Coordinates of C-alpha atoms in Angstrom, one line a residue:
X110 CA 0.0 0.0 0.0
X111 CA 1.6 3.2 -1.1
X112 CA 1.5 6.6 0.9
X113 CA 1.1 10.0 0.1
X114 CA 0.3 13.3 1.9
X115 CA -2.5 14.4 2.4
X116 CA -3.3 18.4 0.8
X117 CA -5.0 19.6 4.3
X118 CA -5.9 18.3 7.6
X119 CA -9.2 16.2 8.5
X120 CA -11.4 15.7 11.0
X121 CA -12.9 12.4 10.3
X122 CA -11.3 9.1 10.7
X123 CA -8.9 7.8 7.8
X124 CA -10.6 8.1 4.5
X125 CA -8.8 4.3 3.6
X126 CA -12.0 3.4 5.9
X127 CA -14.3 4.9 3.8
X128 CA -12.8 3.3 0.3
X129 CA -13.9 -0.4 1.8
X130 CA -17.2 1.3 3.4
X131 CA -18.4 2.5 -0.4
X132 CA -16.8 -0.4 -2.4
X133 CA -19.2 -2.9 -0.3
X134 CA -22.1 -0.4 -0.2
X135 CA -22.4 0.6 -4.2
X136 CA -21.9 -2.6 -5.5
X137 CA -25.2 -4.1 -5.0
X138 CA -27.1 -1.0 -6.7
X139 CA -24.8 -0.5 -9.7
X140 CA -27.7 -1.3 -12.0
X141 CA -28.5 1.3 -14.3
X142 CA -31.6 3.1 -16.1
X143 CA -34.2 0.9 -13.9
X144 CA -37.6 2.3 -15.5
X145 CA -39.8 4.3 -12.7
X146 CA -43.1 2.4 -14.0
X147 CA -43.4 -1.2 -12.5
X148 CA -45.3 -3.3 -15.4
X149 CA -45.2 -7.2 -15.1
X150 CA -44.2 -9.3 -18.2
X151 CA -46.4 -11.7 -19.0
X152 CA -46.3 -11.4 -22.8
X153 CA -46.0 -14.6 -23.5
X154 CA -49.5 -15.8 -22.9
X155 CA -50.6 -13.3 -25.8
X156 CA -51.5 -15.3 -28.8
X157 CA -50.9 -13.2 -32.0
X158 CA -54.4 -11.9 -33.2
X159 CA -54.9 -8.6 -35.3
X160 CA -57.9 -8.0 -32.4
X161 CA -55.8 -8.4 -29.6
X162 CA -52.7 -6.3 -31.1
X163 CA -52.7 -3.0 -29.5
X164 CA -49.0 -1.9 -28.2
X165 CA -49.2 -1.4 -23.6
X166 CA -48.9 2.1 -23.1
X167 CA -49.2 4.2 -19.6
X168 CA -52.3 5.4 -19.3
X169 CA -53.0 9.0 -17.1
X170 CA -56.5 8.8 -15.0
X171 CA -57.1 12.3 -14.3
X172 CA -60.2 12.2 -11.4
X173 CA -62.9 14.7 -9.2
X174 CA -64.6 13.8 -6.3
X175 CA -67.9 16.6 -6.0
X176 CA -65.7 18.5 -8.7
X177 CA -62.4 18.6 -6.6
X178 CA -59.7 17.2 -8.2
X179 CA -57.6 14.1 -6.8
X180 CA -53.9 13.0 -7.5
X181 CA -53.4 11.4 -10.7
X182 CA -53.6 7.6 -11.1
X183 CA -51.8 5.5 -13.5
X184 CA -53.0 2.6 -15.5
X185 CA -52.1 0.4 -18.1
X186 CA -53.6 0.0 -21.3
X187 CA -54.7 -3.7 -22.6
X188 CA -53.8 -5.5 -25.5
X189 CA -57.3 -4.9 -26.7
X190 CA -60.3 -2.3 -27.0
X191 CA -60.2 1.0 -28.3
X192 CA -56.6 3.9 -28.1
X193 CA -56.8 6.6 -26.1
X194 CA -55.9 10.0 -27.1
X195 CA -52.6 11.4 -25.9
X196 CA -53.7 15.0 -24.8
X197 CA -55.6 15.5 -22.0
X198 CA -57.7 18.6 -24.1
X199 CA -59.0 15.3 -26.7
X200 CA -60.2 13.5 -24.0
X201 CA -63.8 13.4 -22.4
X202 CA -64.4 14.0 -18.7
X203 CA -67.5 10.8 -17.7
X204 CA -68.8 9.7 -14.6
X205 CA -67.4 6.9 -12.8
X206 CA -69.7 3.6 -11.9
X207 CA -68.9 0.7 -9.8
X208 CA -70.0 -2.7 -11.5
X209 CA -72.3 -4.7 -10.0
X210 CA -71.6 -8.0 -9.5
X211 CA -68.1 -6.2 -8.8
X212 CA -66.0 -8.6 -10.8
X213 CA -67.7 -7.7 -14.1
X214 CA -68.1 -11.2 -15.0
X215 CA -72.0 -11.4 -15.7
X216 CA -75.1 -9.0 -16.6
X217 CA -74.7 -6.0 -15.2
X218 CA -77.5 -4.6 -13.0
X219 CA -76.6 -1.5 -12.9
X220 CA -77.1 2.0 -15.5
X221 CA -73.4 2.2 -17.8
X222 CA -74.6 4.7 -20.3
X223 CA -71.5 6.7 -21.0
X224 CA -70.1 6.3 -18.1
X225 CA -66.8 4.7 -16.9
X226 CA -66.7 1.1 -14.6
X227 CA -64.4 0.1 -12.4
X228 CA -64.8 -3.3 -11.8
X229 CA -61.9 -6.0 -9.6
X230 CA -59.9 -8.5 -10.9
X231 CA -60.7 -12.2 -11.1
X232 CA -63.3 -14.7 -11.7
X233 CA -63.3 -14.0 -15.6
X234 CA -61.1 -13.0 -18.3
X235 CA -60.5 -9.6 -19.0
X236 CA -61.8 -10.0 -22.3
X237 CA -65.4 -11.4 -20.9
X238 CA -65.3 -8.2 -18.5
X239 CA -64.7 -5.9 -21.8
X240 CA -67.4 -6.9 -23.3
X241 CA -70.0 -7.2 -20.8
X242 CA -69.0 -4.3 -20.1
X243 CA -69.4 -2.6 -23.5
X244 CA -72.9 -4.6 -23.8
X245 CA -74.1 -2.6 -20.8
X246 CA -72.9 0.5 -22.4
X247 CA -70.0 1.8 -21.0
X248 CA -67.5 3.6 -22.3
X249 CA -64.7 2.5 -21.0
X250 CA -63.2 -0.1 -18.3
X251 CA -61.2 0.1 -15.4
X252 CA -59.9 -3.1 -13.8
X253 CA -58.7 -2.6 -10.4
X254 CA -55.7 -5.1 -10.1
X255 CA -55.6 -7.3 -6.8
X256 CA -52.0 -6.1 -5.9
X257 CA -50.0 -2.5 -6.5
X258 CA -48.0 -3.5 -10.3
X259 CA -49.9 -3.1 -13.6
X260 CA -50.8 -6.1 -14.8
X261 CA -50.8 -7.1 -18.4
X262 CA -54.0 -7.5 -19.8
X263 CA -53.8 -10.0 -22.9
X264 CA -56.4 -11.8 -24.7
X265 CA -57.2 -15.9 -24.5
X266 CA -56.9 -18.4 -27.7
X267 CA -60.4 -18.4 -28.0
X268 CA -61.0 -14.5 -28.5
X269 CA -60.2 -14.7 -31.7
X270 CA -62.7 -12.4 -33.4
X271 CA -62.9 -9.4 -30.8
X272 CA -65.1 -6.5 -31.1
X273 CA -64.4 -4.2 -28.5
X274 CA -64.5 -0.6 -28.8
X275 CA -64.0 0.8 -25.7
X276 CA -60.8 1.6 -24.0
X277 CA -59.8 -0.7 -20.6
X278 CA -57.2 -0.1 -18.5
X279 CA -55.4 -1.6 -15.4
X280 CA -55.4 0.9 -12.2
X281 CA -53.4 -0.2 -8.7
X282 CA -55.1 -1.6 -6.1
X283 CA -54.8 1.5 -3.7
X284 CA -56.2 3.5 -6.7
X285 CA -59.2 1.4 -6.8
X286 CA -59.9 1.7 -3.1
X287 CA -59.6 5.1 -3.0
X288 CA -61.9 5.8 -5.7
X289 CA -64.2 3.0 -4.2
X290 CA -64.2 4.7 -1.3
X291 CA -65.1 8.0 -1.9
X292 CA -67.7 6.7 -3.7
X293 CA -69.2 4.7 -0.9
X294 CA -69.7 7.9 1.5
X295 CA -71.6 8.9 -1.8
X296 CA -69.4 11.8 -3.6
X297 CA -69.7 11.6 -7.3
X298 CA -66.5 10.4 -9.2
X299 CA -65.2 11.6 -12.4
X300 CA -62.3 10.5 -14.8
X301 CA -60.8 11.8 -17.8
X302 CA -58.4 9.1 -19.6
X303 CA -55.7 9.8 -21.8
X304 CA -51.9 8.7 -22.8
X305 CA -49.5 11.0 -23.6
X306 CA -46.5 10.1 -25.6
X307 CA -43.1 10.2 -24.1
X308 CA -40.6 12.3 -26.3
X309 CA -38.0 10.5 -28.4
X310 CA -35.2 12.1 -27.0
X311 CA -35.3 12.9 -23.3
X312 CA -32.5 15.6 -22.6
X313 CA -32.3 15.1 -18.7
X314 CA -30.2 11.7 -20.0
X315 CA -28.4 13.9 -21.9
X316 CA -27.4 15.7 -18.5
X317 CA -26.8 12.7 -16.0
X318 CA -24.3 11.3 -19.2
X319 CA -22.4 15.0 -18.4
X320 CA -22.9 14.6 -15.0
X321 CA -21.2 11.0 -15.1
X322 CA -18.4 12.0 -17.6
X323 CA -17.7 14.9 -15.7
X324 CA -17.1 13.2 -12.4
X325 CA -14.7 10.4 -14.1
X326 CA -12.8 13.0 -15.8
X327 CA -12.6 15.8 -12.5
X328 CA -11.7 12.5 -10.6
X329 CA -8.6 12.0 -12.8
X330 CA -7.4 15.0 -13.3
X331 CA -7.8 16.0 -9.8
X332 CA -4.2 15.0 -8.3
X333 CA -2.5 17.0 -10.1
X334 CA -4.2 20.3 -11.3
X335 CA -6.5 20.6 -8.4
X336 CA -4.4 18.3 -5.2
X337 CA -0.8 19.6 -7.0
X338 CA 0.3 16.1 -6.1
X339 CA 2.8 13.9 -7.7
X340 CA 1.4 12.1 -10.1
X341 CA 3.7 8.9 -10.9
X342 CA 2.6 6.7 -7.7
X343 CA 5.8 4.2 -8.3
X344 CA 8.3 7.4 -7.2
X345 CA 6.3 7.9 -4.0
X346 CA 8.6 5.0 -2.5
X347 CA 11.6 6.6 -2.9
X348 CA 10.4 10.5 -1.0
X349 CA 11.5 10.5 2.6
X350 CA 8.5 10.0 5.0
X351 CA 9.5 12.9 7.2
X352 CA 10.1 15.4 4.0
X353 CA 7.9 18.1 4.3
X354 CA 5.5 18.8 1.3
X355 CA 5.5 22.1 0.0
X356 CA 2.3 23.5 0.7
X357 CA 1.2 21.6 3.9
X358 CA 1.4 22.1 7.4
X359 CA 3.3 19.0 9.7
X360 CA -0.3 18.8 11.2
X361 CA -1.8 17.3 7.8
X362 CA -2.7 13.8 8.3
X363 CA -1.6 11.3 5.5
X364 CA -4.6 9.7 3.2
X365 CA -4.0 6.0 2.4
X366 CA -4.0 4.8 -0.6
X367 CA -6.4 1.0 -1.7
X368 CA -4.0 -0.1 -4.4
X369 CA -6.3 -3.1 -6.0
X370 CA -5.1 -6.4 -6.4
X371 CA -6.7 -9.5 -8.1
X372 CA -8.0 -11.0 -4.6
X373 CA -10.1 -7.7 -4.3
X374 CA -12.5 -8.8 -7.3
X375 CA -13.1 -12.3 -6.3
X376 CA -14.0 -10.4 -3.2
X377 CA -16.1 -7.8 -4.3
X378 CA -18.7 -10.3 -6.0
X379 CA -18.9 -12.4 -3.0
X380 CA -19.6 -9.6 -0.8
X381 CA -21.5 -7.2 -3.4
X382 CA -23.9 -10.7 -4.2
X383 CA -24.1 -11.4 -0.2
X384 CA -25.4 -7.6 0.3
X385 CA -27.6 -8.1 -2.6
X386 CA -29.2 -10.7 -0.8
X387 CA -29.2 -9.1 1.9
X388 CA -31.4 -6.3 0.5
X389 CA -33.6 -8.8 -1.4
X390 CA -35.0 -11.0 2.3
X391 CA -34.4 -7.7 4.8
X392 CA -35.8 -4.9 2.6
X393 CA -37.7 -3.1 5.0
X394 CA -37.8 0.7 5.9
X395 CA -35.2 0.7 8.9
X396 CA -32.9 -1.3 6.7
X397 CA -32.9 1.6 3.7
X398 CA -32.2 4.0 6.9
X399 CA -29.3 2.6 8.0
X400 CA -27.9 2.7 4.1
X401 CA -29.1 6.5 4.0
X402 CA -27.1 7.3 7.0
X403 CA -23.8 5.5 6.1
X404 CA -24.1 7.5 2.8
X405 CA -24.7 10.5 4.3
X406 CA -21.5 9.4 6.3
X407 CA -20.1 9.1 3.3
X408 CA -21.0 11.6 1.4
X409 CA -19.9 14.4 4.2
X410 CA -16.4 12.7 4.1
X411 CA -16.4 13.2 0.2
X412 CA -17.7 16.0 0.5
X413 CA -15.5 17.6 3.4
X414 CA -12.0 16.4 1.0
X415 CA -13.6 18.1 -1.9
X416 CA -14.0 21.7 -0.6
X417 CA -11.5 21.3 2.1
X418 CA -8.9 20.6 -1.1
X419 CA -10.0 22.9 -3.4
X420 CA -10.0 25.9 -0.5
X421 CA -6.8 25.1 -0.1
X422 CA -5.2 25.4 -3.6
X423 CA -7.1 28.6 -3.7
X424 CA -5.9 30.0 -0.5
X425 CA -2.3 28.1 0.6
X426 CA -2.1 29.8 3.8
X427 CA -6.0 29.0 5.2
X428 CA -5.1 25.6 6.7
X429 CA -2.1 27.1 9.2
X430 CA -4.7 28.2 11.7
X431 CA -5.5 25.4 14.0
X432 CA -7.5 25.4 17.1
X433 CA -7.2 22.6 19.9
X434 CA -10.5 20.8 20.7
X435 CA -10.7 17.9 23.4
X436 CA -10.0 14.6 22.0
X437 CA -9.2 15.6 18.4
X438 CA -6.3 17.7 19.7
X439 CA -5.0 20.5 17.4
X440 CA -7.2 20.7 14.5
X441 CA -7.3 23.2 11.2
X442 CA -10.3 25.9 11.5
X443 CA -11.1 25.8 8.2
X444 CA -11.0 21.7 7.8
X445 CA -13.5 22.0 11.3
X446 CA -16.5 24.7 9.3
X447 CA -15.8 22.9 5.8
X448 CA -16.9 19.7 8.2
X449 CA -20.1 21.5 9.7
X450 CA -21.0 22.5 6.4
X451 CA -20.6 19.4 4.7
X452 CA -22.7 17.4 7.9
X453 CA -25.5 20.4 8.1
X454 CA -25.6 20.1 4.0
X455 CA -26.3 15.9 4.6
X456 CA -28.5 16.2 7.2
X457 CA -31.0 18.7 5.4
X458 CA -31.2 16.3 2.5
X459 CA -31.8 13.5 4.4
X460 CA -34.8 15.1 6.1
X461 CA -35.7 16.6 2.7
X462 CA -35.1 13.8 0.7
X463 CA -38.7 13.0 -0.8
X464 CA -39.1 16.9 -2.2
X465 CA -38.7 17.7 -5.6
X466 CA -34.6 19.3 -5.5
X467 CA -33.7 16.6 -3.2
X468 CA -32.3 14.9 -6.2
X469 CA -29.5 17.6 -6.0
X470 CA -28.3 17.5 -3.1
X471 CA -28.1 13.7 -3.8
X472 CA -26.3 14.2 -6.5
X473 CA -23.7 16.6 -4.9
X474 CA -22.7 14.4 -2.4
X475 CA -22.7 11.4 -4.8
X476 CA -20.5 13.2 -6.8
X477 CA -18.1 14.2 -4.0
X478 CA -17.8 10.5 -2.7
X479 CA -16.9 9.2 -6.0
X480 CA -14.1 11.7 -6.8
X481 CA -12.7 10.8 -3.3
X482 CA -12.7 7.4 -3.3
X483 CA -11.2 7.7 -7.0
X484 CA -8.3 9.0 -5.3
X485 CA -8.0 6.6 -2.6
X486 CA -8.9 3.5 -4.6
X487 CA -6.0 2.7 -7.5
X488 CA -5.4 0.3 -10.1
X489 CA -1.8 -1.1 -10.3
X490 CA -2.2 -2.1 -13.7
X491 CA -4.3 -3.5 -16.8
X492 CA -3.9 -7.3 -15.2
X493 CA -5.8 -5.8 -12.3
X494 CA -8.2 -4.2 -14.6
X495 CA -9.2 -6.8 -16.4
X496 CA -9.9 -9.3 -13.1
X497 CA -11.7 -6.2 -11.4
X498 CA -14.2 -5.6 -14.4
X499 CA -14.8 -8.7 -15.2
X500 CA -16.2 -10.0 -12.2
X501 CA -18.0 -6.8 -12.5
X502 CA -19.3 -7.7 -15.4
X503 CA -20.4 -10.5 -14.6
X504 CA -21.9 -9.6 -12.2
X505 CA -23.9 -7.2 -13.3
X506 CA -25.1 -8.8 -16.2
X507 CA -25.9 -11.9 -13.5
X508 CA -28.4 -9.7 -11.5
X509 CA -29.9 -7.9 -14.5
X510 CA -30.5 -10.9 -17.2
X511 CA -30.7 -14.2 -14.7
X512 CA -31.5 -13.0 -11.3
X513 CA -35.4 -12.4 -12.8
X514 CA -35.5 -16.2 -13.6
X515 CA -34.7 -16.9 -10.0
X516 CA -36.4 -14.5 -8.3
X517 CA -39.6 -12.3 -8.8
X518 CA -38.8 -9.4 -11.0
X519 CA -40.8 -6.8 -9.7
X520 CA -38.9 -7.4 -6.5
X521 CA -35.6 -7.4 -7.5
X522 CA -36.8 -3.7 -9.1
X523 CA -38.2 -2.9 -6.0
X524 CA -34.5 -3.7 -4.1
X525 CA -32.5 -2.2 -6.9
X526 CA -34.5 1.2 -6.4
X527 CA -35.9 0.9 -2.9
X528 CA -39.3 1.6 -3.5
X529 CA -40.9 -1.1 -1.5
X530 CA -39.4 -0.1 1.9
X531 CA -41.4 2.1 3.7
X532 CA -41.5 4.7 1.0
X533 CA -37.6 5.0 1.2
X534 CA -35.3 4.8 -1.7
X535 CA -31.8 3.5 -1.5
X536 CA -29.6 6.7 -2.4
X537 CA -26.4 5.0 -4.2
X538 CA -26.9 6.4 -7.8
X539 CA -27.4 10.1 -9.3
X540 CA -30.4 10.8 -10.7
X541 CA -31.9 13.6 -12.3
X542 CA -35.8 14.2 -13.0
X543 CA -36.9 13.9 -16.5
X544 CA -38.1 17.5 -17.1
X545 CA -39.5 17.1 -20.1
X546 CA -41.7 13.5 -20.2
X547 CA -45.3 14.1 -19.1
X548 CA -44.6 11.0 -17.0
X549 CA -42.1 12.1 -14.7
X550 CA -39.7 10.0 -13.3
X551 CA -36.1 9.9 -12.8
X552 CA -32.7 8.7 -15.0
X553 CA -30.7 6.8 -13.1
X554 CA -27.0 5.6 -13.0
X555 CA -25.7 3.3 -10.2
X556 CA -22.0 4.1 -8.7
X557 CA -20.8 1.4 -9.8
X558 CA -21.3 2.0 -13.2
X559 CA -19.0 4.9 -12.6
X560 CA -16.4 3.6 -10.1
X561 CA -15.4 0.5 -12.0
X562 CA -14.7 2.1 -15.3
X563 CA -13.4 5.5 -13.5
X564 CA -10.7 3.6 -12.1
X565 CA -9.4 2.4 -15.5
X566 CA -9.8 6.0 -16.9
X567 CA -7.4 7.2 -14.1
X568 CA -5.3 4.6 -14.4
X569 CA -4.8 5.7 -18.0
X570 CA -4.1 9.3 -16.8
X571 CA -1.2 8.6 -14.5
X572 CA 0.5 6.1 -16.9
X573 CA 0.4 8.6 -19.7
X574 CA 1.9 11.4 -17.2
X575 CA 4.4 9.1 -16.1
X576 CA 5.4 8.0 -19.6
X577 CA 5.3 11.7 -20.6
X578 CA 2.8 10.7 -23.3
X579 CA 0.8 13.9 -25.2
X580 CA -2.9 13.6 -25.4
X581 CA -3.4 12.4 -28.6
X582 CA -0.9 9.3 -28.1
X583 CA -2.2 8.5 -24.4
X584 CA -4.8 6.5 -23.0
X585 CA -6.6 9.1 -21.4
X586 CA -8.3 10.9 -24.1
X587 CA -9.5 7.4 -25.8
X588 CA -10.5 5.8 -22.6
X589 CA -12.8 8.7 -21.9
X590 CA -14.4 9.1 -25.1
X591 CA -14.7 4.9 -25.1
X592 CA -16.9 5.4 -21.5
X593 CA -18.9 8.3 -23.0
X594 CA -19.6 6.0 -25.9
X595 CA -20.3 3.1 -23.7
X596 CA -22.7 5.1 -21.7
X597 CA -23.9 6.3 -25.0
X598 CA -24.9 3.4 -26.0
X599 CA -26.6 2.2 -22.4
X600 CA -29.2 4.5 -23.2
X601 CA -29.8 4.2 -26.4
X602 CA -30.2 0.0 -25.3
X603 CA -32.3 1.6 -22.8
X604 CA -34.5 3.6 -25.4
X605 CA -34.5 0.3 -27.5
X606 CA -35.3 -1.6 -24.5
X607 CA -38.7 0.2 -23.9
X608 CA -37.1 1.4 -20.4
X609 CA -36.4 -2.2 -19.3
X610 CA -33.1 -2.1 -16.8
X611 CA -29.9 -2.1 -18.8
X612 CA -26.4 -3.8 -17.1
X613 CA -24.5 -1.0 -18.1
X614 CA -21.0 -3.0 -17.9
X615 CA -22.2 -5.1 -20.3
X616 CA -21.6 -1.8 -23.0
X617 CA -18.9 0.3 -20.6
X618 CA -16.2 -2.6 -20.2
X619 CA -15.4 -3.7 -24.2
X620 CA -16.1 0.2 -24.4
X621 CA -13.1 0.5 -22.0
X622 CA -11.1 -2.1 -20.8
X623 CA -11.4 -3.2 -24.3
X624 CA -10.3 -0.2 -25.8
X625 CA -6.9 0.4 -23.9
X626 CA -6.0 -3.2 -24.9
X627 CA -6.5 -3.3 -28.1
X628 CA -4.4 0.2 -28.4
X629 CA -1.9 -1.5 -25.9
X630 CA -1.1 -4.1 -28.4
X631 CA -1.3 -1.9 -31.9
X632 CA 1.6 0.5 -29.5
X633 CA 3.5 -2.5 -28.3
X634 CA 2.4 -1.5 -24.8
X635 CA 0.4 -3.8 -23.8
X636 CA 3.1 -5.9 -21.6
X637 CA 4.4 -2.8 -20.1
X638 CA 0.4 -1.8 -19.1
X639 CA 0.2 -5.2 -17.9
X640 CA 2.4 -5.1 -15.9
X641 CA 2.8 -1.5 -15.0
X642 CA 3.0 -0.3 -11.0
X643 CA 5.3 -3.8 -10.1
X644 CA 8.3 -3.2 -8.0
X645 CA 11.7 -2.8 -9.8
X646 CA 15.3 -4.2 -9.0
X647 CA 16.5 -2.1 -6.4
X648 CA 19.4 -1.4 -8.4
X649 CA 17.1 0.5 -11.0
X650 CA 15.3 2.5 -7.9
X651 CA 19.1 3.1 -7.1
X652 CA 20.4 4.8 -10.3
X653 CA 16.7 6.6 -11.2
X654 CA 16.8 8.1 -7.5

């Protein structure tokens, strides 16, 4: 493990701590792009029939109770029945009707004329329930589903010459038995039903792929234009330990640096897949609490390096005052308010973190952690690389691709994004809202997805300053432009993909790890990368010293 000085005094306990506390933690959530709409796949019981061929889409149930208007449900569309137009202004405002028999399944006793009915799940098919239904003269359907996902309403092999015209959709349980229940103390329900179209391009994407480009390439370059510190790692061994640094006071603690070896990825999927599991039998609401606080832990640490750093660089002389406090001893004022900040900062998102800019403050200290732990957490070498990303990758594509066969998908989404703990979500991953769909929601990108191949892109920054390479016959510029394209292209998978969660490894590793071999071995430098970072003769140390 290789040392180097720190660029101003700390507070907290030795940031080596908190590389092994966020390497465990983000591992498990490093899934990317996981869609905000839970839909259950049952598409293969849909037999191929030009009346049963309508495309699912997300329907918006705008409804009044006595003319005041409710929160917004959303349904899904069936396979069958009529479309529903996608601006709210096309649509007609009816009355809302229970069924009766509830289920929908026979006669219906009650007056349907241009009105909508909501009717439960069960007993029949959905088909049976559309047109009964449409024979009393509704015009339209609601199904309330037994559970909280949005079911997928198919046809049978026998409804093979359908004739439904009216539009049915799937609503949530809780939906159903709210609107049930304002209609049992006798208000008088209305709905509106529509589906707006989501926009080909969404540019929030377009933002989180700056936001995670940006932190891979501030994390890189942050040793040496923003820390000033010697960039060539190997050299390190050969400084005097009690050689003061220019710039620092004696009272600077030293940050230790994880150098990586191959052990450290067998590791990582054993205890990334044990925490998985974890979350998947334990989910529950004090469980996502205790994962906010140690990132709030986290992220003040991050944080409090960040700003404590870049204060610093800006103002060389701010960290000689000190002040002695019990315990701690002799401490730097500015490292103890740059602390309070960074503490008062995590606190007030984590008692704000359901409003609608918590997502930034989120993102701030997300941010901050990974740059940190960048710097604490090193790759020796392309041999290290390699074993480190592809257990990664493995993994990932493990929990994305098989993981549903094993377990039930729509809780595996629920761990992966924390939704179904108390109303909690698990905080490792940015996000940013998607400002312009009429759906809402958030783009997501786990840490992971950023860590892994961050550490390969600043690998590729120190070897090319080391080997005094220029930018255009480095590793550094190609590397990054191979993760922006790998990203890219997670996306666009995820666009292809109908929102369905993408592995993003599975495009960011041959995007890469790939990459810097291939160039390795059309430069001749692939053995040196390889084995780049291993100890030299001493007699070489000698004469270069």
């Amino acid at each position: 493990m290789v040392i180097r000085g720190s660029s101003s005094s700390s507070l907290s306990p030795r940031p080596c701590l908190l590389v092994f506390f966020v390497f465990f933690l983000f591992c498990a959530v490093s899934l990317v792009g996981v869609s905000a709409d839970d839909v259950s796949h049952d598409e293969d019981l849909d037999p191929k029939s030009p009346a049963c061929n309508n495309k699912f889409q997300l329907v918006k149930i705008r409804n009044w109770v006595n003319g005041t208007e409710s929160a917004s449900i959303v349904g899904l569309s069936a396979k069958f029945g009529a479309s529903l137009p996608s601006h709210a202004s096309e649509a007609l405002k009816l009355p809302a009707i229970l069924a009766n028999p509830s289920d929908c399944c026979a006669n219906l006793s009650s007056k349907l004329l241009s009105s909508i009915v909501l009717a439960k799940r069960g007993n029949c098919t959905f088909t049976t329930k559309a047109k009964i239904a449409q024979a009393g003269g509704a015009a339209g359907l609601l199904v309330i589903n037994d559970n909280e996902e949005l079911y997928k309403m198919v046809c049978t092999e026998n409804d093979t010459s359908l004739d439904i015209s009216i539009p049915v959709v799937m609503i949530p349980k809780s939906a159903g038995e709210s609107i049930k229940a304002s209609m049992a103390t006798g208000g008088k329900v209305e709905v509106l039903l529509y589906s707006p179209k989501r926009p080909v391009l969404d540019f929030s994407a377009i933002f989180l792929w700056l936001m995670a480009v940006g932190t891979i390439v501030s994390a890189s370059l942050w040793p040496e234009f923003i820390a000033c510190e010697q960039v060539d790692e190997r050299y390190n061994q050969l400084t005097p330990k009690d050689q003061p640094t220019a710039g620092m006071n004696r009272e600077d603690i030293q940050n230790e640096i994880l150098e990586i070896n191959a052990k450290g990825a067998i590791i990582f999927v054993i205890m990334a897949s044990a925490f998985l599991m974890l979350l998947y039998f334990f989910m529950s609401s004090w469980f996502v609490w205790l994962l906010i606080v140690l990132f709030c832990i986290g992220g003040t640490e991050g944080m409090h390096v960040c700003l404590v750093t870049i204060m610093s660089r800006i103002c060389k002389d701010c960290g000689r005052k000190t002040v002695s406090l019990p315990i701690m001893g002799e401490v730097s004022i500015i490292s103890l308010v740059v602390l309070t900040f960074c503490a008062a900062f995590a606190i007030f998102w984590a008692a704000n973190q359901h409003a609608s800019y918590a997502w930034i403050g989120q993102d701030i200290l997300g941010i901050c952690l990974m740059i940190t732990v960048l710097q604490m957490a090193r790759l020796p070498n392309i041999k290290v690389a390699s074993a480190l990303l592809s257990c990664a990758f493995v993994y990932d594509i493990f929990w994305v691709f098989i993981s549903p066969l094993i377990f039930h998908e729509s809780v595996m989404i629920a761990v992966a994004r924390g939704d179904n703990s108390g109303g909690e979500a698990i905080p490792m991953l940015l996000r940013i809202p998607r400002f312009f769909d009429p759906w809402g929601g958030y783009d997501m990108i786990g840490f992971g997805d950023i860590l892994f191949p961050g550490l390969l892109v600043a690998f590729s920054f120190r070897y090319d300053r080391t080997n005094k390479k220029s930018i255009w016959n480095g590793y550094f510029l190609w590397l990054t432009i191979g993760y922006a394209f790998g990203l890219f292209l997670t996306y666009l998978a995820l666009y292809l993909m109908n929102g369905h969660g993408q592995p993003a490894l599975l495009y960011l590793v041959p995007c890469t790890l790939g990459l810097i071999i291939i160039l390795g071995l059309l430069r001749g430098e692939l053995k040196d990368l390889w084995n780049y970072g291993r100890k030299r003769p001493v007699s070489t140390q000698t004469e270069e010293a």
